[in-house]
mmCIF file of C-alpha atoms in Angstrom:
data_model
loop_
_atom_site.group_PDB
_atom_site.id
_atom_site.type_symbol
_atom_site.label_atom_id
_atom_site.label_comp_id
_atom_site.label_asym_id
_atom_site.label_seq_id
_atom_site.Cartn_x
_atom_site.Cartn_y
_atom_site.Cartn_z
ATOM 1 C CA MET Y 1 0.000 0.000 0.000
ATOM 2 C CA GLY Y 2 2.907 2.353 0.742
ATOM 3 C CA TYR Y 3 4.182 2.276 -2.809
ATOM 4 C CA LEU Y 4 0.689 2.923 -4.174
ATOM 5 C CA LEU Y 5 0.466 6.016 -1.963
ATOM 6 C CA LEU Y 6 3.918 7.013 -3.156
ATOM 7 C CA ALA Y 7 2.804 6.733 -6.788
ATOM 8 C CA GLY Y 8 -0.098 9.044 -5.981
ATOM 9 C CA ALA Y 9 2.284 11.489 -4.276
ATOM 10 C CA ILE Y 10 4.505 11.506 -7.354
ATOM 11 C CA ALA Y 11 1.548 12.029 -9.700
ATOM 12 C CA ALA Y 12 0.255 14.930 -7.586
ATOM 13 C CA GLU Y 13 3.709 16.536 -7.440
ATOM 14 C CA VAL Y 14 4.208 16.224 -11.194
ATOM 15 C CA ALA Y 15 0.733 17.687 -11.827
ATOM 16 C CA ALA Y 16 1.472 20.562 -9.429
ATOM 17 C CA THR Y 17 4.810 21.339 -11.037
ATOM 18 C CA THR Y 18 3.285 21.239 -14.507
ATOM 19 C CA ALA Y 19 0.440 23.508 -13.378
ATOM 20 C CA MET Y 20 3.042 25.888 -11.963
ATOM 21 C CA LYS Y 21 4.472 26.311 -15.453
ATOM 22 C CA TYR Y 22 0.987 27.124 -16.758
ATOM 23 C CA SER Y 23 0.387 29.571 -13.881
ATOM 24 C CA ALA Y 24 2.745 32.109 -15.527
ATOM 25 C CA GLY Y 25 4.418 33.088 -12.282
ATOM 26 C CA PHE Y 26 1.183 32.626 -10.298
ATOM 27 C CA SER Y 27 -0.547 35.272 -12.394
ATOM 28 C CA ARG Y 28 -3.269 32.859 -13.593
ATOM 29 C CA LEU Y 29 -5.786 31.769 -10.961
ATOM 30 C CA TRP Y 30 -6.738 28.192 -11.880
ATOM 31 C CA PRO Y 31 -3.260 26.849 -12.601
ATOM 32 C CA SER Y 32 -2.064 28.555 -9.403
ATOM 33 C CA LEU Y 33 -4.796 26.876 -7.356
ATOM 34 C CA LEU Y 34 -4.023 23.525 -8.994
ATOM 35 C CA THR Y 35 -0.360 24.003 -8.075
ATOM 36 C CA ALA Y 36 -1.198 24.598 -4.406
ATOM 37 C CA LEU Y 37 -3.675 21.725 -4.266
ATOM 38 C CA GLY Y 38 -1.266 19.353 -6.006
ATOM 39 C CA TYR Y 39 1.516 20.051 -3.530
ATOM 40 C CA VAL Y 40 -0.793 19.676 -0.523
ATOM 41 C CA VAL Y 41 -2.017 16.320 -1.846
ATOM 42 C CA SER Y 42 1.524 15.237 -2.712
ATOM 43 C CA PHE Y 43 2.907 16.008 0.739
ATOM 44 C CA ALA Y 44 -0.076 14.392 2.459
ATOM 45 C CA LEU Y 45 0.381 11.197 0.456
ATOM 46 C CA LEU Y 46 4.141 11.252 0.976
ATOM 47 C CA ALA Y 47 3.588 11.595 4.727
ATOM 48 C CA ARG Y 48 1.252 8.588 4.665
ATOM 49 C CA THR Y 49 3.816 6.656 2.624
ATOM 50 C CA LEU Y 50 6.420 7.181 5.360
ATOM 51 C CA ARG Y 51 4.369 5.009 7.706
ATOM 52 C CA THR Y 52 5.447 1.915 5.782
ATOM 53 C CA VAL Y 53 8.360 2.892 3.504
ATOM 54 C CA GLN Y 54 11.772 4.019 4.734
ATOM 55 C CA ILE Y 55 12.246 7.770 4.437
ATOM 56 C CA GLY Y 56 15.420 7.589 2.332
ATOM 57 C CA THR Y 57 13.864 5.186 -0.124
ATOM 58 C CA ALA Y 58 10.540 7.043 -0.320
ATOM 59 C CA TYR Y 59 12.137 10.441 -0.803
ATOM 60 C CA ALA Y 60 14.606 9.158 -3.398
ATOM 61 C CA ILE Y 61 11.790 7.626 -5.422
ATOM 62 C CA TRP Y 62 9.490 10.647 -4.980
ATOM 63 C CA SER Y 63 12.079 13.201 -5.981
ATOM 64 C CA GLY Y 64 13.856 11.091 -8.612
ATOM 65 C CA VAL Y 65 10.826 9.825 -10.474
ATOM 66 C CA GLY Y 66 9.182 13.236 -10.184
ATOM 67 C CA THR Y 67 12.248 14.993 -11.581
ATOM 68 C CA ALA Y 68 12.635 12.562 -14.471
ATOM 69 C CA THR Y 69 8.919 12.759 -15.293
ATOM 70 C CA VAL Y 70 8.896 16.556 -15.244
ATOM 71 C CA ALA Y 71 11.953 16.587 -17.515
ATOM 72 C CA VAL Y 72 10.144 14.367 -20.021
ATOM 73 C CA LEU Y 73 6.990 16.502 -19.776
ATOM 74 C CA GLY Y 74 9.101 19.595 -20.383
ATOM 75 C CA LEU Y 75 10.220 18.002 -23.617
ATOM 76 C CA LEU Y 76 6.738 16.879 -24.680
ATOM 77 C CA LEU Y 77 4.579 19.796 -23.518
ATOM 78 C CA PHE Y 78 6.879 22.796 -23.587
ATOM 79 C CA GLY Y 79 9.345 21.981 -26.351
ATOM 80 C CA GLU Y 80 12.338 22.007 -24.032
ATOM 81 C CA GLY Y 81 15.478 20.656 -25.603
ATOM 82 C CA LEU Y 82 16.908 17.224 -24.996
ATOM 83 C CA ASN Y 83 20.605 16.576 -25.335
ATOM 84 C CA PRO Y 84 22.953 13.763 -24.307
ATOM 85 C CA THR Y 85 23.730 15.490 -20.999
ATOM 86 C CA LYS Y 86 20.044 15.656 -20.033
ATOM 87 C CA VAL Y 87 19.519 12.037 -21.081
ATOM 88 C CA ALA Y 88 22.499 10.996 -18.961
ATOM 89 C CA GLY Y 89 21.131 12.951 -16.011
ATOM 90 C CA ILE Y 90 17.725 11.290 -16.240
ATOM 91 C CA LEU Y 91 19.340 7.860 -16.538
ATOM 92 C CA LEU Y 92 21.514 8.581 -13.496
ATOM 93 C CA ILE Y 93 18.446 9.588 -11.492
ATOM 94 C CA ILE Y 94 16.671 6.374 -12.439
ATOM 95 C CA GLY Y 95 19.805 4.349 -11.691
ATOM 96 C CA GLY Y 96 20.119 6.017 -8.295
ATOM 97 C CA VAL Y 97 16.541 5.161 -7.407
ATOM 98 C CA VAL Y 98 17.105 1.531 -8.442
ATOM 99 C CA VAL Y 99 20.313 1.287 -6.370
ATOM 100 C CA LEU Y 100 18.604 2.777 -3.310
ATOM 101 C CA ASN Y 101 15.750 0.301 -3.653
ATOM 102 C CA LEU Y 102 18.151 -2.610 -3.946
ATOM 103 C CA GLY Y 103 19.974 -1.393 -0.849
ATOM 104 C CA GLY Y 104 16.718 -0.994 1.057
ATOM 105 C CA ALA Y 105 15.748 -4.612 0.433
ATOM 106 C CA HIS Y 106 18.353 -5.897 2.922
#
């Protein structure tokens, strides 16, 4: 159940960060409200996750998967560039999350 809550926390954080881009510096009401709501939901779900998942593992997954997802959404939704350095960075984030999970299994 903890990892399901964590997935929800990641989805809410990614939605909030994406809405923040659409808020135009918090000058647009609805995207700004969605940003605030998304972060509240994300932190609430992350807090619930910490009841059953180790904090280091949960935070690494939350931040790593969220960062990689937002980077991909930046490419798809906002036309942000993708170069070998960014690809390497995303792969390193994913690799770090995998290594932390393998270490947490012992």
